[in-house]
XYZ file of C-alpha atoms in Angstrom:
691
model
C -16.877 -27.850 1.511
C -13.779 -25.650 2.292
C -11.018 -25.778 0.084
C -8.834 -28.893 -0.063
C -11.631 -30.417 2.492
C -10.221 -27.843 5.523
C -9.780 -24.109 6.513
C -7.444 -24.691 9.848
C -4.457 -23.936 10.327
C -2.378 -26.478 10.632
C 0.159 -27.405 13.951
C 2.837 -27.577 11.435
C 1.765 -23.939 10.828
C 3.252 -20.863 12.725
C 2.607 -17.206 12.348
C 5.908 -16.979 10.400
C 6.550 -20.233 9.285
C 3.806 -22.201 7.382
C 2.469 -25.159 6.507
C 2.783 -27.467 2.979
C 1.636 -30.704 4.355
C -1.689 -30.215 3.099
C -0.230 -29.190 -0.218
C -2.138 -31.742 -3.092
C 0.072 -33.282 -6.191
C -1.317 -32.470 -9.372
C -2.014 -35.587 -10.487
C -0.513 -36.587 -14.285
C 2.576 -34.057 -14.059
C 4.723 -33.434 -16.980
C 7.436 -35.540 -17.944
C 10.201 -33.144 -18.425
C 10.980 -29.851 -16.614
C 8.215 -27.640 -16.489
C 8.540 -24.232 -17.640
C 5.757 -22.633 -16.667
C 2.160 -22.301 -15.130
C -0.878 -20.524 -15.435
C -4.516 -20.383 -14.277
C -7.469 -19.781 -16.516
C -8.913 -15.991 -15.867
C -12.693 -17.360 -15.373
C -12.197 -21.043 -14.011
C -10.510 -23.951 -11.587
C -8.248 -24.769 -14.812
C -4.402 -24.838 -14.922
C -2.277 -24.866 -17.924
C 1.410 -26.239 -17.519
C 4.274 -26.126 -20.428
C 7.299 -28.181 -20.258
C 10.312 -29.303 -21.743
C 8.118 -32.679 -23.019
C 7.061 -30.473 -25.743
C 3.452 -30.479 -24.507
C 1.159 -27.711 -23.188
C -1.348 -29.340 -20.510
C -4.806 -28.177 -19.541
C -5.641 -29.999 -15.899
C -8.732 -28.808 -13.438
C -8.789 -28.881 -10.087
C -11.756 -28.952 -7.528
C -12.548 -27.490 -3.909
C -10.731 -30.736 -3.266
C -7.298 -30.076 -5.033
C -8.016 -33.519 -6.861
C -6.849 -32.522 -10.308
C -7.922 -34.125 -13.945
C -6.247 -33.549 -17.450
C -8.481 -32.097 -19.561
C -7.308 -31.381 -23.330
C -3.292 -31.147 -24.068
C -1.311 -30.239 -27.833
C 1.881 -30.350 -28.729
C 4.929 -28.158 -29.668
C 8.347 -29.526 -31.945
C 10.357 -28.285 -29.407
C 10.586 -27.694 -25.258
C 7.563 -25.289 -24.626
C 9.263 -22.392 -22.927
C 5.702 -20.305 -21.853
C 1.960 -20.795 -22.336
C -0.990 -18.081 -21.427
C -4.968 -18.231 -21.488
C -7.058 -15.811 -23.266
C -9.109 -12.989 -21.303
C -12.648 -15.204 -22.159
C -10.920 -18.165 -20.892
C -11.490 -20.010 -23.933
C -8.088 -20.182 -25.471
C -4.564 -21.292 -24.613
C -1.477 -20.135 -26.280
C 1.622 -21.931 -25.639
C 5.526 -20.287 -27.397
C 8.591 -22.298 -26.892
C 12.133 -23.302 -28.994
C 10.539 -23.957 -32.225
C 10.255 -20.413 -32.754
C 6.285 -21.001 -32.809
C 3.485 -19.783 -30.669
C 0.315 -22.462 -30.795
C -3.315 -21.774 -29.381
C -5.546 -24.235 -29.057
C -9.568 -23.484 -28.868
C -10.891 -25.193 -25.910
C -14.552 -24.271 -26.850
C -14.202 -25.798 -30.867
C -13.951 -28.801 -29.223
C -10.871 -29.744 -30.631
C -7.300 -31.434 -29.846
C -5.345 -29.972 -32.612
C -3.436 -26.572 -31.950
C -3.267 -24.090 -34.880
C 0.030 -22.233 -35.188
C -0.274 -18.074 -34.935
C 2.996 -16.500 -34.278
C 6.541 -17.270 -35.706
C 9.630 -15.625 -35.127
C 13.922 -15.907 -36.129
C 14.468 -17.303 -32.474
C 12.743 -19.441 -29.986
C 10.122 -17.476 -28.739
C 10.326 -16.983 -24.507
C 7.544 -15.046 -23.439
C 3.936 -14.900 -24.516
C 0.629 -12.913 -23.232
C -2.886 -12.665 -24.650
C -4.354 -8.612 -24.272
C -7.844 -7.586 -25.169
C -8.501 -5.987 -28.501
C -9.804 -2.331 -28.393
C -11.271 -2.720 -31.966
C -12.508 -6.090 -31.545
C -13.178 -7.512 -27.828
C -14.175 -10.771 -29.415
C -10.976 -11.286 -30.372
C -8.059 -10.886 -28.309
C -4.238 -9.838 -29.066
C -1.219 -11.914 -28.406
C 2.082 -10.322 -27.577
C 4.911 -12.422 -28.050
C 8.987 -12.401 -27.155
C 11.720 -14.013 -28.561
C 16.126 -14.250 -28.330
C 15.396 -12.344 -31.641
C 15.100 -9.206 -30.152
C 11.332 -8.779 -30.990
C 8.338 -8.128 -29.158
C 5.169 -9.056 -32.138
C 1.618 -7.820 -31.581
C -0.958 -10.601 -33.690
C -4.266 -10.996 -34.534
C -4.937 -14.868 -34.076
C -6.889 -14.331 -37.547
C -3.731 -12.748 -39.296
C -0.564 -14.760 -40.375
C 1.793 -12.068 -40.082
C 2.841 -9.661 -37.205
C -0.008 -6.229 -36.695
C 3.317 -4.303 -35.119
C 7.144 -5.225 -34.285
C 8.913 -3.559 -31.332
C 12.552 -3.769 -30.969
C 14.404 -4.362 -28.472
C 17.936 -3.866 -27.480
C 18.321 -7.385 -26.466
C 17.038 -11.073 -26.314
C 14.104 -10.806 -24.354
C 13.682 -13.194 -21.326
C 10.822 -12.635 -19.759
C 7.805 -9.937 -19.336
C 4.409 -9.549 -17.930
C 1.335 -7.379 -18.554
C -1.216 -5.963 -16.401
C -4.101 -3.277 -17.680
C -2.297 -0.999 -20.002
C 0.936 -1.746 -18.877
C 3.668 -3.995 -20.810
C 6.385 -4.915 -18.847
C 9.989 -6.616 -20.865
C 12.849 -8.201 -19.303
C 15.930 -8.256 -21.861
C 19.524 -9.665 -21.492
C 22.075 -7.342 -20.001
C 19.804 -6.089 -17.901
C 17.834 -4.073 -19.740
C 13.666 -3.129 -19.152
C 11.325 -1.826 -21.282
C 8.109 -0.363 -20.427
C 5.206 -0.395 -22.884
C 2.033 1.678 -22.483
C -0.581 -0.354 -24.276
C -2.664 3.219 -25.657
C 0.475 3.759 -27.913
C 2.113 -0.452 -27.901
C 4.814 0.577 -30.641
C 7.100 3.059 -28.741
C 8.930 2.708 -25.508
C 7.078 4.699 -22.621
C 10.305 4.039 -20.495
C 13.808 1.777 -20.817
C 15.922 1.546 -18.157
C 18.589 -0.744 -16.503
C 17.558 -2.931 -14.022
C 18.560 -1.636 -10.830
C 19.631 -5.637 -9.765
C 23.036 -5.845 -11.221
C 23.086 -9.371 -12.174
C 20.699 -10.928 -14.674
C 17.235 -10.639 -15.170
C 15.004 -13.949 -14.241
C 11.309 -12.789 -14.471
C 9.752 -9.468 -14.100
C 6.092 -9.258 -12.649
C 3.243 -6.443 -12.638
C 1.482 -5.588 -9.856
C -2.275 -5.629 -9.553
C -2.800 -2.528 -10.229
C 0.047 -1.780 -12.945
C 1.424 1.301 -11.231
C 4.591 -0.703 -11.011
C 6.390 -4.400 -10.904
C 9.009 -5.973 -9.665
C 12.122 -7.915 -10.627
C 13.961 -10.985 -9.972
C 17.700 -11.674 -10.984
C 20.113 -14.902 -10.159
C 21.917 -13.304 -7.386
C 18.919 -13.761 -4.800
C 17.624 -10.372 -5.146
C 14.558 -9.115 -5.847
C 13.472 -4.902 -6.382
C 10.504 -3.518 -6.223
C 10.416 -0.247 -8.840
C 7.411 1.881 -9.690
C 7.361 3.047 -13.490
C 6.291 6.985 -12.462
C 8.964 9.416 -11.105
C 6.770 11.042 -8.774
C 6.963 7.433 -6.730
C 10.735 6.811 -7.098
C 10.577 7.350 -3.258
C 9.488 4.272 -3.010
C 11.567 1.771 -4.763
C 13.836 -0.591 -3.118
C 15.162 -3.863 -3.464
C 15.275 -7.106 -0.553
C 17.678 -10.541 -0.361
C 15.542 -13.652 -0.668
C 16.595 -17.155 -1.545
C 20.183 -17.296 0.164
C 21.201 -19.376 3.419
C 24.166 -18.913 5.688
C 25.590 -22.458 6.146
C 25.698 -23.020 10.214
C 29.302 -22.548 9.969
C 30.375 -19.993 8.470
C 28.537 -16.703 8.689
C 31.043 -14.971 6.074
C 29.833 -17.182 3.153
C 25.944 -17.002 1.623
C 24.375 -19.232 -0.694
C 22.635 -17.720 -3.525
C 19.814 -18.769 -5.889
C 18.009 -17.338 -8.349
C 14.613 -16.158 -7.870
C 12.382 -17.821 -11.332
C 8.801 -16.706 -10.585
C 6.913 -13.905 -8.658
C 3.228 -13.738 -8.381
C 1.133 -11.231 -7.231
C -1.997 -11.979 -5.607
C -5.279 -10.996 -7.501
C -7.198 -9.881 -4.399
C -4.886 -8.372 -1.875
C -1.840 -7.321 -3.934
C 1.222 -8.910 -2.152
C 3.510 -11.273 -3.907
C 5.158 -14.557 -4.245
C 9.017 -15.337 -4.490
C 9.952 -18.757 -4.761
C 13.467 -19.764 -5.843
C 16.311 -22.000 -6.806
C 16.385 -23.080 -3.273
C 13.172 -24.920 -3.355
C 11.096 -22.047 -1.153
C 8.974 -19.795 -1.788
C 7.672 -17.193 0.332
C 4.636 -14.544 0.488
C 5.629 -10.380 0.460
C 3.774 -7.299 1.700
C 5.865 -4.593 -0.909
C 4.038 -1.568 1.220
C 5.352 -2.469 4.839
C 8.055 -4.417 3.063
C 7.241 -7.280 4.908
C 7.519 -10.868 4.954
C 4.549 -12.804 5.423
C 5.238 -16.332 5.644
C 7.946 -18.534 4.400
C 7.978 -22.618 3.957
C 9.747 -24.805 4.430
C 12.344 -26.298 1.136
C 9.543 -28.384 -1.586
C 12.418 -30.807 -1.642
C 13.516 -29.376 -5.514
C 13.812 -25.931 -7.152
C 11.248 -24.229 -8.236
C 10.522 -23.486 -12.026
C 7.278 -21.659 -11.692
C 4.798 -20.484 -9.570
C 0.885 -18.830 -9.451
C -2.013 -17.919 -8.236
C -5.838 -18.272 -9.887
C -8.225 -16.203 -9.954
C -9.300 -15.762 -6.737
C -6.305 -15.900 -5.367
C -7.068 -18.964 -2.549
C -5.109 -21.440 -4.596
C -1.190 -21.216 -5.388
C 0.609 -23.577 -7.657
C 3.972 -24.089 -7.931
C 6.268 -26.293 -9.958
C 8.590 -28.716 -8.776
C 11.221 -29.164 -11.443
C 14.548 -28.894 -12.668
C 15.693 -25.124 -13.188
C 18.803 -26.031 -15.156
C 20.303 -23.529 -12.763
C 23.347 -25.731 -12.498
C 23.823 -27.030 -15.550
C 22.854 -30.414 -17.359
C 24.977 -32.369 -14.801
C 22.745 -31.836 -12.407
C 19.564 -32.934 -13.809
C 19.447 -36.659 -12.863
C 16.614 -39.651 -12.443
C 15.958 -38.407 -9.134
C 15.084 -34.938 -10.461
C 11.426 -34.163 -9.067
C 8.906 -32.734 -11.898
C 5.479 -32.176 -10.398
C 3.160 -30.158 -9.945
C 1.740 -28.722 -6.033
C -1.131 -27.174 -5.309
C -0.911 -25.179 -2.183
C -4.332 -23.794 0.136
C -4.524 -20.273 0.426
C -5.777 -18.837 3.822
C -6.374 -14.912 3.746
C -3.992 -14.795 6.596
C -1.225 -16.181 4.674
C -1.382 -13.477 2.005
C -3.213 -10.186 3.579
C -1.254 -7.204 3.680
C -0.163 -5.461 7.301
C -2.835 -3.012 7.655
C -1.882 0.579 8.257
C 1.036 -0.039 5.591
C 2.600 2.939 3.371
C 4.346 3.397 0.297
C 7.429 6.346 1.558
C 9.653 6.682 4.224
C 9.650 9.589 6.154
C 13.452 10.449 6.876
C 13.892 11.990 3.308
C 11.258 14.237 4.511
C 12.541 15.337 7.830
C 16.443 15.144 6.119
C 16.567 19.301 6.734
C 14.991 19.065 9.393
C 17.826 17.060 11.172
C 19.971 18.582 9.429
C 19.629 21.637 10.337
C 19.288 20.327 14.390
C 22.783 18.915 13.872
C 23.906 22.012 13.360
C 22.461 24.154 15.953
C 23.633 21.641 18.259
C 27.364 21.918 17.140
C 27.100 26.062 16.521
C 26.180 26.010 20.316
C 28.936 23.401 21.663
C 31.475 24.731 19.738
C 31.040 28.380 20.873
C 31.187 27.392 24.172
C 34.048 24.794 24.255
C 36.138 28.063 22.419
C 34.233 30.748 25.094
C 31.778 29.927 27.815
C 30.738 33.270 28.110
C 30.250 34.084 24.513
C 26.202 34.362 23.348
C 26.071 31.805 21.189
C 22.523 32.518 20.046
C 24.429 35.124 17.657
C 26.025 31.947 15.786
C 22.605 31.329 14.830
C 21.713 32.174 10.954
C 18.418 34.945 11.370
C 15.920 32.327 10.123
C 17.273 29.373 12.771
C 16.160 32.627 15.808
C 12.684 31.538 16.597
C 13.164 27.739 16.694
C 16.606 27.883 18.826
C 14.831 30.375 21.006
C 11.612 28.469 21.311
C 14.263 25.669 22.098
C 16.116 27.575 25.375
C 12.088 28.388 26.715
C 11.707 24.470 27.027
C 14.364 23.550 27.622
C 13.642 26.143 31.068
C 10.708 23.789 31.364
C 12.058 20.319 31.631
C 12.974 19.148 35.559
C 14.697 15.982 34.418
C 17.691 14.575 31.961
C 15.469 15.500 29.020
C 17.401 16.766 26.514
C 16.061 18.182 23.128
C 18.226 19.108 20.390
C 17.172 21.971 18.354
C 14.653 20.907 15.647
C 12.910 22.192 12.568
C 14.406 25.384 11.611
C 11.101 27.414 11.456
C 9.164 25.334 9.247
C 5.660 24.016 10.388
C 4.756 21.339 11.458
C 8.138 20.996 13.544
C 9.393 18.224 14.996
C 11.226 17.786 18.372
C 13.589 14.905 18.828
C 15.561 13.816 21.528
C 17.619 10.579 22.483
C 16.730 10.547 26.002
C 16.643 7.699 27.941
C 13.050 6.099 28.413
C 13.296 4.447 31.431
C 9.779 4.578 32.839
C 6.217 5.979 32.258
C 7.051 8.737 34.408
C 9.935 10.396 32.125
C 7.601 10.121 28.710
C 4.408 11.769 30.392
C 6.723 14.079 31.895
C 8.174 14.868 28.140
C 4.252 14.845 26.639
C 3.507 17.666 29.549
C 6.066 19.584 27.692
C 4.704 18.988 24.602
C 1.067 19.626 25.357
C 2.188 22.907 26.999
C 3.385 24.040 23.252
C -1.120 24.485 22.413
C 0.349 23.253 19.190
C -1.167 20.282 18.474
C 0.440 20.293 14.491
C 3.908 19.382 16.681
C 5.050 15.504 17.002
C 7.614 14.859 19.394
C 9.529 12.239 18.712
C 11.607 10.219 20.768
C 13.934 7.702 20.847
C 14.441 4.955 24.189
C 16.880 2.783 25.427
C 14.913 0.783 27.236
C 11.173 -0.168 26.357
C 8.512 1.045 28.989
C 6.683 -2.202 29.967
C 3.375 -0.957 30.427
C 1.282 -0.064 27.141
C -1.834 0.370 29.133
C 0.076 3.560 31.055
C 0.364 4.999 28.576
C -1.916 4.537 25.950
C -4.334 7.083 27.010
C -1.702 9.792 26.909
C -1.248 8.912 23.196
C 1.722 7.495 23.071
C 2.814 4.661 20.695
C 5.491 1.781 21.994
C 8.153 0.725 19.845
C 10.303 -1.923 20.619
C 13.514 -2.376 22.639
C 15.825 0.196 21.030
C 12.471 1.782 19.702
C 11.120 4.899 18.976
C 7.781 6.400 20.689
C 5.846 8.682 18.573
C 3.050 11.211 20.632
C 0.644 13.335 18.885
C -0.593 13.735 14.646
C 2.902 13.168 13.027
C 3.146 16.218 10.716
C 1.033 15.493 7.335
C 4.412 15.795 4.777
C 5.328 12.648 6.718
C 1.864 10.798 6.001
C 1.159 9.763 8.810
C 3.630 6.995 8.120
C 5.169 6.926 11.787
C 2.558 5.996 14.338
C 1.118 3.470 11.975
C 4.129 1.503 11.284
C 5.570 1.490 14.904
C 1.700 0.537 16.091
C 2.339 -2.121 14.327
C 5.753 -3.188 14.992
C 4.637 -3.211 19.121
C 1.650 -5.488 17.904
C 3.689 -8.072 15.905
C 5.959 -7.694 18.728
C 3.898 -9.030 21.506
C 1.665 -11.722 18.564
C 5.084 -12.918 17.694
C 8.795 -13.264 19.740
C 10.202 -13.929 16.617
C 8.670 -11.238 14.683
C 10.397 -8.743 17.300
C 13.593 -9.088 15.182
C 12.573 -7.336 12.119
C 10.798 -4.701 14.139
C 14.024 -3.872 16.313
C 15.910 -4.364 12.639
C 13.705 -1.590 11.077
C 13.576 1.103 14.023
C 17.249 0.627 14.451
C 17.559 1.478 10.665
C 15.753 4.316 11.040
C 17.872 5.644 14.411
C 20.611 4.895 12.427
C 19.269 7.628 9.818
C 18.459 10.068 12.401
C 22.279 9.437 13.642
C 23.727 10.031 9.865
C 21.576 13.099 9.215
C 22.404 14.777 12.528
C 26.257 14.330 11.993
C 25.825 15.671 8.911
C 24.264 19.286 10.416
C 26.709 18.750 13.364
C 29.575 18.623 10.734
C 28.102 21.571 8.685
C 27.447 23.718 12.342
C 31.628 22.957 12.757
C 32.381 23.976 9.164
C 30.153 27.389 9.469
C 32.143 28.183 12.706
C 35.515 27.668 10.867
C 34.861 29.711 7.892
C 33.378 32.954 9.944
C 36.903 32.416 11.690
C 38.655 32.204 8.876
C 36.733 35.340 8.111
C 37.439 37.291 10.717
C 40.959 37.117 11.238
C 41.397 38.185 7.667
C 38.883 41.149 7.884
C 41.426 43.941 7.105
C 41.242 47.239 9.629
C 38.314 49.395 10.169
C 39.362 52.421 8.037
C 39.838 50.420 4.902
C 36.655 49.439 2.857
C 36.177 48.716 -0.674
C 35.537 44.912 -1.763
C 38.213 42.198 -2.288
C 38.258 40.571 -5.468
C 39.965 37.045 -5.876
C 41.684 35.371 -9.095
C 38.883 33.850 -10.197
C 36.974 37.256 -9.890
C 34.803 36.403 -7.028
C 33.359 39.174 -4.474
C 33.686 38.262 -1.269
C 33.133 41.854 0.067
C 35.992 42.547 3.121
C 35.775 38.427 3.215
C 39.730 37.768 1.921
C 39.318 34.315 3.571
C 39.082 31.944 0.758
C 36.009 31.165 1.524
C 31.928 31.882 -0.633
C 30.510 34.326 1.171
C 27.308 31.897 1.116
C 28.722 29.836 3.741
C 29.561 32.511 6.358
C 27.341 33.403 9.615
C 26.785 36.903 10.188
C 30.489 38.758 9.934
C 32.470 39.569 12.830
C 30.549 37.509 15.566
C 33.203 34.777 15.844
C 36.070 37.392 16.011
C 35.976 36.899 20.111
C 37.134 33.223 19.239
C 41.372 32.891 18.300
C 41.488 33.781 15.057
C 42.504 31.094 12.005
C 45.518 31.434 10.385
C 45.705 32.726 6.609
C 46.710 30.094 4.116
C 45.615 28.735 0.901
C 45.288 25.549 1.644
C 43.231 25.808 5.321
C 40.672 27.834 3.483
C 40.610 25.122 0.258
C 39.645 22.870 2.467
C 36.924 24.765 4.431
C 35.089 25.795 0.942
C 35.212 21.952 -0.333
C 34.283 20.836 3.444
C 31.374 23.184 3.268
C 30.499 21.698 -0.559
C 30.057 18.371 0.999
C 27.899 19.344 3.680
C 25.584 21.881 1.899
C 21.901 21.062 2.592
C 20.539 22.427 -1.050
C 23.167 20.079 -2.706
C 21.704 16.794 -1.284
C 19.113 14.521 -2.606
C 16.476 14.059 -0.455
C 14.917 10.886 -2.451
C 14.570 7.487 -0.536
C 17.059 5.378 -2.719
C 19.521 3.548 -2.802
C 21.886 6.488 -4.787
C 20.742 9.245 -2.790
C 21.257 6.786 0.505
C 24.962 6.036 -1.050
C 25.289 9.526 -1.860
C 25.241 10.466 1.772
C 26.988 8.051 2.903
C 29.477 9.175 0.987
C 29.172 12.752 1.870
C 29.466 11.982 5.609
C 32.531 9.938 5.088
C 34.962 12.161 3.081
C 33.344 15.336 5.260
C 34.064 13.453 8.113
C 37.638 12.414 6.966
C 38.351 16.647 6.158
C 37.117 17.491 9.269
C 39.567 15.808 10.885
C 42.033 16.939 8.195
C 40.995 20.153 9.930
C 41.346 19.547 13.076
C 44.412 18.284 13.088
C 45.888 21.225 10.780
C 44.688 23.537 14.012
C 46.029 21.632 17.312
C 42.281 20.701 17.465
C 40.983 17.520 19.779
C 38.540 15.355 16.897
C 35.556 15.782 19.665
C 35.752 19.447 20.016
C 31.836 19.285 20.970
C 32.014 16.658 23.368
C 34.397 18.498 25.674
C 33.885 21.914 27.216
C 38.101 22.506 27.326
C 39.663 21.146 24.409
C 42.696 21.935 25.170
C 43.650 20.458 28.958
C 45.543 17.626 29.819
C 47.129 14.962 28.082
C 45.842 15.611 24.793
C 47.162 19.228 24.957
C 50.587 18.077 24.850
C 49.402 16.577 21.408
C 48.289 19.282 19.157
C 49.700 21.127 16.526
C 51.349 24.311 16.145
C 48.322 26.041 15.311
C 49.934 27.192 11.118
C 46.866 25.412 9.630
C 49.635 23.261 8.039
C 47.449 20.263 6.423
C 52.001 18.688 6.803
C 52.069 19.779 10.489
C 52.463 15.943 12.238
C 52.588 17.151 15.947
C 49.307 15.381 17.247
C 51.146 11.592 15.555
C 52.455 8.834 17.936
C 55.657 8.559 16.157
C 57.738 5.710 17.897
C 61.706 7.079 18.328
């Protein structure tokens, strides 16, 4: 007999929305708010802690039928409960400042006190005892700002750890103990050294921590907060690029898109087999997620009340959730109609299996130097042509960039269509070619594939961004094309190993999901859009950097003394610039005198200072290439500031804002609005003035 009598998919379930019509209620539930659920690690027994001062133990059969087996009392509301590793003991922790244990193997109904704190005990967990496997240890966390370790045979703790604040939540997996406290502190302990914090950090979420839950492999943990947001956090710094957060348990009123109703994330539970996880909140919904694919596997409709706690059983085929008031709106919202029940949801593999081939990384940080230099290549070329089309603009490039640049020119001679390859990968291997060519049909894509294959280098990955979707997947499968959704990306050939082969699998998954479910296409398209925006921002950084390099060199060339003068010049700060008297550091200059054919820039300390500031903002060596929110925000802030600074310099020089987009920037109506070319920042001749 299958679980709950049926293994078939209900008619109320779709590929993205789950069905709760087959969920079964637990018999004889608690009489007050339910605070915690915990499954036995060895059997189908469920412990339920509640505010009615009791811990109840239920037995569940394959049909979802439940029967109460035991219970024990506290002197105040019970806030947490847990099982011993062998499933013979249950511990409850409560507002009576005590932890009490019931030994099920002893066939007794009386619980004994095994721990004591100076304030209510909020959390408890049992862990293996390295010195005596038959006698596990108890870990308790309290509002008295301490975590204590207890040998159940002793009346006093064997160790105490002082925390910064009150303990709100705690979880343990293998050797990993994670503690969430007030003021958003998160303490991490390696149980090989249980009395010392391995690491302490602030929660990546901006509001009060509600719950922490450890990954099944103990490499990290999830954090939920009262702001309807969840964060995935890895313990080791080397994995920090995989940290991220996402919004959940929010709803937008139908008549106002600018306002969201935000609900607390009350519970996070990891699946014991697949490593995926659930979130549940005050909005009365629960969802299953795949953290590695950054994807919601299944969402479920409201259950008719807030969900205060959740738990998977040992095999992961039963998901228990408590529909009970969570006190998020104070005592006035706790009405007699508020439900108190525990529901059992039969879990199918399709609901919780992770997406195949997912990776825990993003390739944009890896490609950032390539994209920045690609944008710099393009801007150096376009800017030089906009000044004088007869310039041999290849001389504008740094010597290290010339091999890639020449390869780019060689490939452009081969292309006969509108395809355009901005220069890519600055003398690094494997190279990456990227294009924003409109891949409108298979023929054009095949033409680009032929060019890629003609390089003879199978370490090169071709990245195509297309505005339109190729209609026939079979026409391109044998050519190695992996199709994305509309406004998507196409990856041809083996991607760079430095990217961990993420691209091919990511977009293949997006394609398959798009075919199977139209609703899923929105997620895929949104992901691809985010990738495109990342490419665009990094290319724009490179474009501005190239423009700043030209300005710096023109300023330096305009200040070079006559050839009969020699010797170094030292500025007032003691910095040696050689023959460079521009005020711009030598490290930012191109090969001297290459820009002398362009119009000279006027001398001026303010102009030099602004160019130097712009170069410092855009210097690739100072960019953080981690895949973190802070790094992304830093790049966005730099790009915004650099764009404003570039416009300021352009106005001072009397140039158009978009020089690179027009080969003759000094023609037409705009020429009447230019500055006087003096380099004065106060030049306002380009502004529209109402007389």
